[in-house]
Short mmCIF file of C-alpha atoms in Angstrom, two decimals:
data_model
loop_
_atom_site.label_atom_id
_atom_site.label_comp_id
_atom_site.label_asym_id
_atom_site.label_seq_id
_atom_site.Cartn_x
_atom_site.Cartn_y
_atom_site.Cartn_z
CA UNK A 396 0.00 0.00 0.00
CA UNK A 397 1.33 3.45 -1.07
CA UNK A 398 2.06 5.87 1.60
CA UNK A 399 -0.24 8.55 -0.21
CA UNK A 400 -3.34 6.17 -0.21
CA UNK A 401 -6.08 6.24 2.72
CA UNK A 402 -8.17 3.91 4.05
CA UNK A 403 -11.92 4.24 3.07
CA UNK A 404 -14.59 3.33 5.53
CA UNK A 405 -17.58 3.28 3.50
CA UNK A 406 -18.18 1.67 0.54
CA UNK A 407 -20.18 2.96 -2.53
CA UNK A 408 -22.88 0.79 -4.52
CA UNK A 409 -22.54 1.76 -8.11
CA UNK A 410 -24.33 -1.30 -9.93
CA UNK A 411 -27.79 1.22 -10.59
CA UNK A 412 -25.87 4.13 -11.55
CA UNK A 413 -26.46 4.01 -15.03
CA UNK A 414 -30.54 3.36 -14.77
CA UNK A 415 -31.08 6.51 -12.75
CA UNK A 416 -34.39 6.94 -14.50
CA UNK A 417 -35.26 3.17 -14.16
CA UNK A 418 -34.51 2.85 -10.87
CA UNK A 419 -38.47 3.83 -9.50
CA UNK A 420 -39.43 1.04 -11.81
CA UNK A 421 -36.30 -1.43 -11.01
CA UNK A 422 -37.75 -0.74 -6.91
CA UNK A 423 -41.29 -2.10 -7.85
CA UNK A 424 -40.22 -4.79 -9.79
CA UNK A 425 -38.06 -6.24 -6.89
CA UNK A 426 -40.14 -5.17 -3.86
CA UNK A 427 -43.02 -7.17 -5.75
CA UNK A 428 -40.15 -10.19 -5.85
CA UNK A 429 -39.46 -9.99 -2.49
CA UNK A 430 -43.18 -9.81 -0.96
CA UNK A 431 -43.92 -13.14 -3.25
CA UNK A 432 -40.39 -14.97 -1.84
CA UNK A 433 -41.03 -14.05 1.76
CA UNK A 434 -45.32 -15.01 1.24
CA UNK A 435 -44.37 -17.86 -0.62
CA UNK A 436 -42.02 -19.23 1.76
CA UNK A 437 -44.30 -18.64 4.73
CA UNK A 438 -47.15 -20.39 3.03
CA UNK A 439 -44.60 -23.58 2.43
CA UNK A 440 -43.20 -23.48 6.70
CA UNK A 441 -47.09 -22.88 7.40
CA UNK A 442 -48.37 -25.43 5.09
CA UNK A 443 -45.98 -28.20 6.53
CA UNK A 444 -46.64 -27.07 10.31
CA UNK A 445 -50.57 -27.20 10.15
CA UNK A 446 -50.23 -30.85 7.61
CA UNK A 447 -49.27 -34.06 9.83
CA UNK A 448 -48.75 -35.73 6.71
CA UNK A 449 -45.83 -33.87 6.03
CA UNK A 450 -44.23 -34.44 8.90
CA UNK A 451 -41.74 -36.12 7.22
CA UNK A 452 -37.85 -35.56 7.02
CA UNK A 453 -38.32 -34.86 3.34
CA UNK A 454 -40.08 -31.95 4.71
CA UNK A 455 -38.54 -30.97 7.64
CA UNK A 456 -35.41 -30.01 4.87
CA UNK A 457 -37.98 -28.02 3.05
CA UNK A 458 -38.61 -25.74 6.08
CA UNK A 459 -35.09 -25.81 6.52
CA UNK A 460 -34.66 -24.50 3.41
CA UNK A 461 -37.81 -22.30 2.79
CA UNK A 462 -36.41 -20.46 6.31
CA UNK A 463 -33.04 -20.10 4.75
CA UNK A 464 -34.40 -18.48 1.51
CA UNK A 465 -36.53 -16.14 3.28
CA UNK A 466 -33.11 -15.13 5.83
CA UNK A 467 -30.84 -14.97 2.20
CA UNK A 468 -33.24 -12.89 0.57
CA UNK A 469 -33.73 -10.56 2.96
CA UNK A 470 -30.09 -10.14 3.92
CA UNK A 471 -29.76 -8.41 0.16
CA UNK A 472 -33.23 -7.09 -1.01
CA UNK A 473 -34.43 -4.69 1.58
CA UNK A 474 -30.64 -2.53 1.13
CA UNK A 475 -30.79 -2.63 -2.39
CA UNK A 476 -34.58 -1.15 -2.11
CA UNK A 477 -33.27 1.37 -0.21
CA UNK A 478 -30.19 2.25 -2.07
CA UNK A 479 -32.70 2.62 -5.05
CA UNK A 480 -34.55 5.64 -3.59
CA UNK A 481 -31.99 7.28 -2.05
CA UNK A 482 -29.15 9.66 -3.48
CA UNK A 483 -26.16 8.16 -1.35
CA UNK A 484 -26.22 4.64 -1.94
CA UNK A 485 -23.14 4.19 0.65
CA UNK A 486 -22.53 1.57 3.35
CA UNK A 487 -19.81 1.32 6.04
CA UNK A 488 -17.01 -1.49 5.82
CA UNK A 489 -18.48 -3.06 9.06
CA UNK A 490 -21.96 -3.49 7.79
CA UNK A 491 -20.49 -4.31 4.58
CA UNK A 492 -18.84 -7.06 6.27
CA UNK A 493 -22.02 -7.75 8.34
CA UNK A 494 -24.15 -8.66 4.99
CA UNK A 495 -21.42 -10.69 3.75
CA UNK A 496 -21.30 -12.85 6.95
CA UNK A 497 -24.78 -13.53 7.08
CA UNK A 498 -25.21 -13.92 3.09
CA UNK A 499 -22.01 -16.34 2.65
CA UNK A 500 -23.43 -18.43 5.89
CA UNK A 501 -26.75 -19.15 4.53
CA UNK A 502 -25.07 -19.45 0.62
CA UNK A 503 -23.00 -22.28 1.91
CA UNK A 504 -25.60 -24.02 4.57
CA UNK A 505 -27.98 -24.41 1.60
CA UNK A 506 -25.37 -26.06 -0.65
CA UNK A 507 -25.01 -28.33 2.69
CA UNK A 508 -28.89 -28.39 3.03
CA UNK A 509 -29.17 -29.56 -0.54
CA UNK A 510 -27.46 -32.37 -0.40
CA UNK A 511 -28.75 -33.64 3.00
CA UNK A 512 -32.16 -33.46 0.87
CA UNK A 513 -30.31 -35.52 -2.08
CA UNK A 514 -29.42 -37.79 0.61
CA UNK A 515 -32.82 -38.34 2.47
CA UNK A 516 -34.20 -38.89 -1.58
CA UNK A 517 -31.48 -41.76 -2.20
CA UNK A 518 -32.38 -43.18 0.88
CA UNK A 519 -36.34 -43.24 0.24
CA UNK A 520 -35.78 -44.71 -3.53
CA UNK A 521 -33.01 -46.84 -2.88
CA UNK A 522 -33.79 -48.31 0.67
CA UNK A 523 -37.51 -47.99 1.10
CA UNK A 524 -37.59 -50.35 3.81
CA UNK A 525 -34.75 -49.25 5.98
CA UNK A 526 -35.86 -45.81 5.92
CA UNK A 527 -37.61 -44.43 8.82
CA UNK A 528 -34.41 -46.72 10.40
CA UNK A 529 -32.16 -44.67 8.26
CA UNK A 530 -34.06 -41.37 8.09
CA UNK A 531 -35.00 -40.57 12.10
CA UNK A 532 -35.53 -37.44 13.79
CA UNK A 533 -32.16 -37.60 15.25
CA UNK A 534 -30.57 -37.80 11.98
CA UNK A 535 -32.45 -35.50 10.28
CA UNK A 536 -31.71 -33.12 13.44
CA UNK A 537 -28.16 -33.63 13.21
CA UNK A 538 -27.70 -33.28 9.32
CA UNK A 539 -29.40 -30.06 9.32
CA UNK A 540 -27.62 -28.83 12.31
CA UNK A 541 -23.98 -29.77 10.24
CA UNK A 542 -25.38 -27.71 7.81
CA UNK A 543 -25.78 -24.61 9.47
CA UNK A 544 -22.56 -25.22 11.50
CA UNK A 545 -20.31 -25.76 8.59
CA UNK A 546 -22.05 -22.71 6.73
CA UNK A 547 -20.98 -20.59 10.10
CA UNK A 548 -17.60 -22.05 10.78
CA UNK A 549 -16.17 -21.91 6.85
CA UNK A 550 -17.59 -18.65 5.89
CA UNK A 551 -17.30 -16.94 8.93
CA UNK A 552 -13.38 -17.31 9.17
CA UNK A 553 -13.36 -16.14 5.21
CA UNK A 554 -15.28 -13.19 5.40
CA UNK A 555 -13.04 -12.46 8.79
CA UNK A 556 -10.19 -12.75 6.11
CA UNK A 557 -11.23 -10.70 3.80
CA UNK A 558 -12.08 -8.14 5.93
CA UNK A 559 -8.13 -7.79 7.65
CA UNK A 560 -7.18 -6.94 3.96
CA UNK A 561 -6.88 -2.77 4.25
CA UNK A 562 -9.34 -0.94 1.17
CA UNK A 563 -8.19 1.84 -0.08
CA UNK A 564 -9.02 4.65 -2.92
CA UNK A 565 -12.84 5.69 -3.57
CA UNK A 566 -14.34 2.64 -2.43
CA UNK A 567 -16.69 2.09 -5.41
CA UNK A 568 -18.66 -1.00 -5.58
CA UNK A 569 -19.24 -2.03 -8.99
CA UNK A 570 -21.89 -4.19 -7.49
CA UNK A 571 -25.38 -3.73 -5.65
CA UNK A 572 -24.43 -5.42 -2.39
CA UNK A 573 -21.11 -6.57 -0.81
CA UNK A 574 -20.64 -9.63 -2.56
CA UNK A 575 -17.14 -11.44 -2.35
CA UNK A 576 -15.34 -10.91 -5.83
CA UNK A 577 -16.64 -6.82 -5.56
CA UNK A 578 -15.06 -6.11 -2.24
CA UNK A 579 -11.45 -8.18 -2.95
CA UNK A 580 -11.64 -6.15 -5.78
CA UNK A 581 -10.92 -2.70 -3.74
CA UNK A 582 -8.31 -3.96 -1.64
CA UNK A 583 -4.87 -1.99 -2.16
CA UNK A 584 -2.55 -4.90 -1.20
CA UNK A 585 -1.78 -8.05 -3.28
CA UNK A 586 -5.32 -10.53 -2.99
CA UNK A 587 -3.50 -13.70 -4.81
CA UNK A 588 -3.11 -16.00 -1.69
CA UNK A 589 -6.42 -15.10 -0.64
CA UNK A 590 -7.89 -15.66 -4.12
CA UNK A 591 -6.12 -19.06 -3.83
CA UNK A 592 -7.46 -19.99 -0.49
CA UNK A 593 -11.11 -18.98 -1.73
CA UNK A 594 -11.08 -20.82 -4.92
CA UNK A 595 -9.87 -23.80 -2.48
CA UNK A 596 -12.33 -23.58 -0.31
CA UNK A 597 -15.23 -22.66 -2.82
CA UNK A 598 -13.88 -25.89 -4.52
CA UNK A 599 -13.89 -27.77 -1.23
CA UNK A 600 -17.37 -26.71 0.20
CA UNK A 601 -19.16 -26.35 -2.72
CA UNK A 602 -18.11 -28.79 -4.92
CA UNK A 603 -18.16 -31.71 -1.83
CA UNK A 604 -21.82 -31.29 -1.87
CA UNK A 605 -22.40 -31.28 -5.30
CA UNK A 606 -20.15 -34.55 -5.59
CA UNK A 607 -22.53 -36.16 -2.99
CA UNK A 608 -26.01 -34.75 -4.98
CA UNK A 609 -24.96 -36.37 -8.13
CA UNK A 610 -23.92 -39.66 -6.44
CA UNK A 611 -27.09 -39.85 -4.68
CA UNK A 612 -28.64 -39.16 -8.49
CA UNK A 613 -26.97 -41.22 -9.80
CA UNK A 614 -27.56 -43.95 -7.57
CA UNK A 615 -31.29 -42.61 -7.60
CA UNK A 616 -31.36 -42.92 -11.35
CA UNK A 617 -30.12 -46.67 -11.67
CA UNK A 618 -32.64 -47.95 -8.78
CA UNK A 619 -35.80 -46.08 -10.63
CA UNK A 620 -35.06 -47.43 -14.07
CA UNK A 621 -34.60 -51.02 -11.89
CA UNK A 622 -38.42 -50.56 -11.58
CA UNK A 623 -40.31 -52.60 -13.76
CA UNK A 624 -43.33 -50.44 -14.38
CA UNK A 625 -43.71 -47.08 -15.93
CA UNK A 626 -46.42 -45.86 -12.92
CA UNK A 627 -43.75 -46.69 -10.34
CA UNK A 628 -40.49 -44.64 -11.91
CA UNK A 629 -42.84 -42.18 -12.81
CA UNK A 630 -43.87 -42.03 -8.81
CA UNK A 631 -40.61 -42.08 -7.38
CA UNK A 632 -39.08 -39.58 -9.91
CA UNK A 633 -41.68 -37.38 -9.19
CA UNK A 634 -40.52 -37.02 -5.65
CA UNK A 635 -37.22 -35.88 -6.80
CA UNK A 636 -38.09 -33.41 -9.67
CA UNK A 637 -38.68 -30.32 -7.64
CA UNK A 638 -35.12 -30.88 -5.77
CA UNK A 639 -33.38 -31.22 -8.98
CA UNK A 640 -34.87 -28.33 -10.62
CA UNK A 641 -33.78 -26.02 -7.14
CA UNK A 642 -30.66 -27.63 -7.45
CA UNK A 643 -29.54 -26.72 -10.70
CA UNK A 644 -30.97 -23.07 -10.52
CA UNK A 645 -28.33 -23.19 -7.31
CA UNK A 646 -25.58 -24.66 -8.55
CA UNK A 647 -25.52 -23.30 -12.15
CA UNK A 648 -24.89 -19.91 -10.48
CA UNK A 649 -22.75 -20.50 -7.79
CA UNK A 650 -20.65 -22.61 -9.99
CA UNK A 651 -19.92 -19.91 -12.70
CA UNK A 652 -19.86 -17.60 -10.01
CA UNK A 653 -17.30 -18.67 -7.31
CA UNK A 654 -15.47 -21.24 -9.53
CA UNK A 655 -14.08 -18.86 -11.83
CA UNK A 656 -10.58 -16.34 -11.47
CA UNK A 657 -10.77 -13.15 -10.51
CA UNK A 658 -9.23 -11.76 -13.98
CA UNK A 659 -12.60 -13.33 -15.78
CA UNK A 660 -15.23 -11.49 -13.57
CA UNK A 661 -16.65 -8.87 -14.87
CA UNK A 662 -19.29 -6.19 -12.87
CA UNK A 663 -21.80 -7.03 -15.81
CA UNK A 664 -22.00 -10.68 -15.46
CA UNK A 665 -21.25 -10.21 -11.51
CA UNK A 666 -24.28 -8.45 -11.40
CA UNK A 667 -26.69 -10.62 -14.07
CA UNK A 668 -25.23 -14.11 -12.36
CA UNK A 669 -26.16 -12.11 -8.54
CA UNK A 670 -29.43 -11.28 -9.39
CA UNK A 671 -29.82 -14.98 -10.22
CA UNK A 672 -28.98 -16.23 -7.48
CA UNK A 673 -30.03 -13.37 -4.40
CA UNK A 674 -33.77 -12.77 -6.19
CA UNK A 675 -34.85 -14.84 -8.54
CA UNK A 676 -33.73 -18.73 -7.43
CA UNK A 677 -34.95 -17.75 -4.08
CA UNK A 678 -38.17 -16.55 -5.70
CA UNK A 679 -38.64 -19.40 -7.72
CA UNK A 680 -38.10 -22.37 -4.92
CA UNK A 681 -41.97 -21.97 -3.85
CA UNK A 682 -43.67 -22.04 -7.01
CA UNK A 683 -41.22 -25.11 -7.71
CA UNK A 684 -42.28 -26.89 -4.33
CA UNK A 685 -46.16 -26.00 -5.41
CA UNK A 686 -46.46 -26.78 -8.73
CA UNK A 687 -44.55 -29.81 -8.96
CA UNK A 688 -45.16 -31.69 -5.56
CA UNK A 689 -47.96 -33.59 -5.63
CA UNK A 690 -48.37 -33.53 -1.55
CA UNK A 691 -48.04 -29.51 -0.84
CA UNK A 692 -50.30 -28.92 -3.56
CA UNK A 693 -52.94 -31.87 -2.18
CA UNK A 694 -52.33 -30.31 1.48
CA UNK A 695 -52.75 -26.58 0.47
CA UNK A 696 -56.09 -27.36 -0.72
CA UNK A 697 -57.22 -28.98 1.71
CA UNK A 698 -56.55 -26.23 4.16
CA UNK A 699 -57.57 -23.88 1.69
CA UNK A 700 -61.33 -26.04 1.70
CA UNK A 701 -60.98 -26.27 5.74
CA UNK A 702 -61.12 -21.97 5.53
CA UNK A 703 -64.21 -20.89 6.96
CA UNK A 704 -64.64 -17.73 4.88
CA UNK A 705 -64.52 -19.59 1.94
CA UNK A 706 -66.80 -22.15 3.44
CA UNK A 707 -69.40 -19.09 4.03
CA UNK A 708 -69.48 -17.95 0.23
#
């Protein structure tokens, strides 16, 4: 660091600067995303609380999950809102830091989450009769809490190393939140041995789970076509279809996203691949649990029947 360069202590978002005029517009469109995610959500947690019949691990993940997309949203969305109506669209390096804890936490607890669902599937195609053996409420308890506890523990001592590096200059984000790639971007020392480490580690903790989704898949795939008739794989494939489609909306972002060098980011696809990923995957995981499970949608109208307005019309 040169001896004529100071330390900034706010950041500056400038990933809207150029859509000053759609920015009113831009605020709509996402508040409207973010009232569906968080609604959606709800209804799912709700849905499975009030339904004994989905009192099942399968679903216990889901509310896992359906909390964690309603916590990952929300750690993004509700600052970007405001930076949209607002002239200074700054933040401090501690809260900056702050977001990034709590967003890289809940990034890397659902890529655990994930596969602990892929694993509960392989278990309910592949050993049918050993499951409730195999699939308790203690183990479903402890995968979910190794979940969250790797998500804290991994991502919690990177973002703490990131965050010793010193930022200098004007502090410009070219980004709408405090994403990783953005913010080792500003720092005015050399970033190569931490880019190593977090390419290691993305390749460690992200790709370990994804290495254990497409085993279970694969395993998955081999029993189902095993079945000799065309009701049955179509039964148990339809129990996995909605976890496949939420994981490849996941992974197909995080993957270009983290698994790339630093020298091939640019803020245009940094941005395009984070709005992917922070609004509309989290967006889309409801209507993907409602449209194509059988069971929520059978259970949502049965409450929906059970409401006594809409008994009284």
């Amino acid at each position: 660091m040169s001896g004529n360069q100071s330390l900034c202590t706010t950041f500056t978002f400038v990933a809207f600067s150029s859509l000053a005029e759609l920015q009113p517009v831009l605020f709509i469109v996402f508040l409207i995303i973010y009232l569906f995610t968080m609604g959606g959500n709800l209804i799912i947690i709700c849905l499975i609380w009030v339904t004994p019949s989905l009192h099942t691990p399968m679903y216990f993940f889901l509310v896992n999950l359906s909390f964690l997309e309603m916590c990952y949203i929300t750690s993004v969305v509700p600052q970007m809102l405001v930076h949209l109506l607002t002239e200074t669209k700054t933040m401090s390096v501690g809260g900056c830091a702050a977001q990034m804890y709590v967003f890289t936490i809940l990034g890397l607890t659902e890529c655990c989450l994930l596969a602990a669902m892929a694993y509960d599937r392989f278990v309910a195609i592949c050993y049918p009769l050993h499951y409730t053996l195999l699939m308790g409420p203690r183990v479903c308890l402890k995968l979910a809490a190794a979940s969250w506890t790797t998500g804290v523990v991994v991502e919690s001592a990177q973002t703490t190393w990131i965050f010793i590096l010193p930022f200098c200059g004007a502090g410009k984000i070219q980004h709408f939140f405090c994403d990783i790639m953005p913010v080792v971007k500003l720092a005015c020392v050399d970033t190569s041995q931490n880019e190593i480490v977090m390419f290691a580690l993305s390749m460690l903790f992200i790709m370990s789970p994804c290495f254990l989704i497409l085993c279970s898949y694969v395993r998955i795939l081999v029993t189902i076509l095993r079945i000799p008739s065309a009701a049955g794989r179509h039964k148990a494939f339809s129990t996995c279809s909605s976890h496949i489609l939420v994981v490849s909306l996941f992974y197909g972002t995080a993957l270009f996203t983290y698994l790339q060098p630093k020298t091939t980011h640019t803020p245009e696809t940094d941005k395009a691949t984070a709005l992917m990923y922070t609004v509309v995957t989290p967006a889309l995981n409801p209507v993907i649990y409602a449209l194509k499970n059988k069971e929520v949608k059978e259970a949502f109208q049965r409450v929906t029947e059970r409401n006594p307005l809409r008994q009284m019309t």
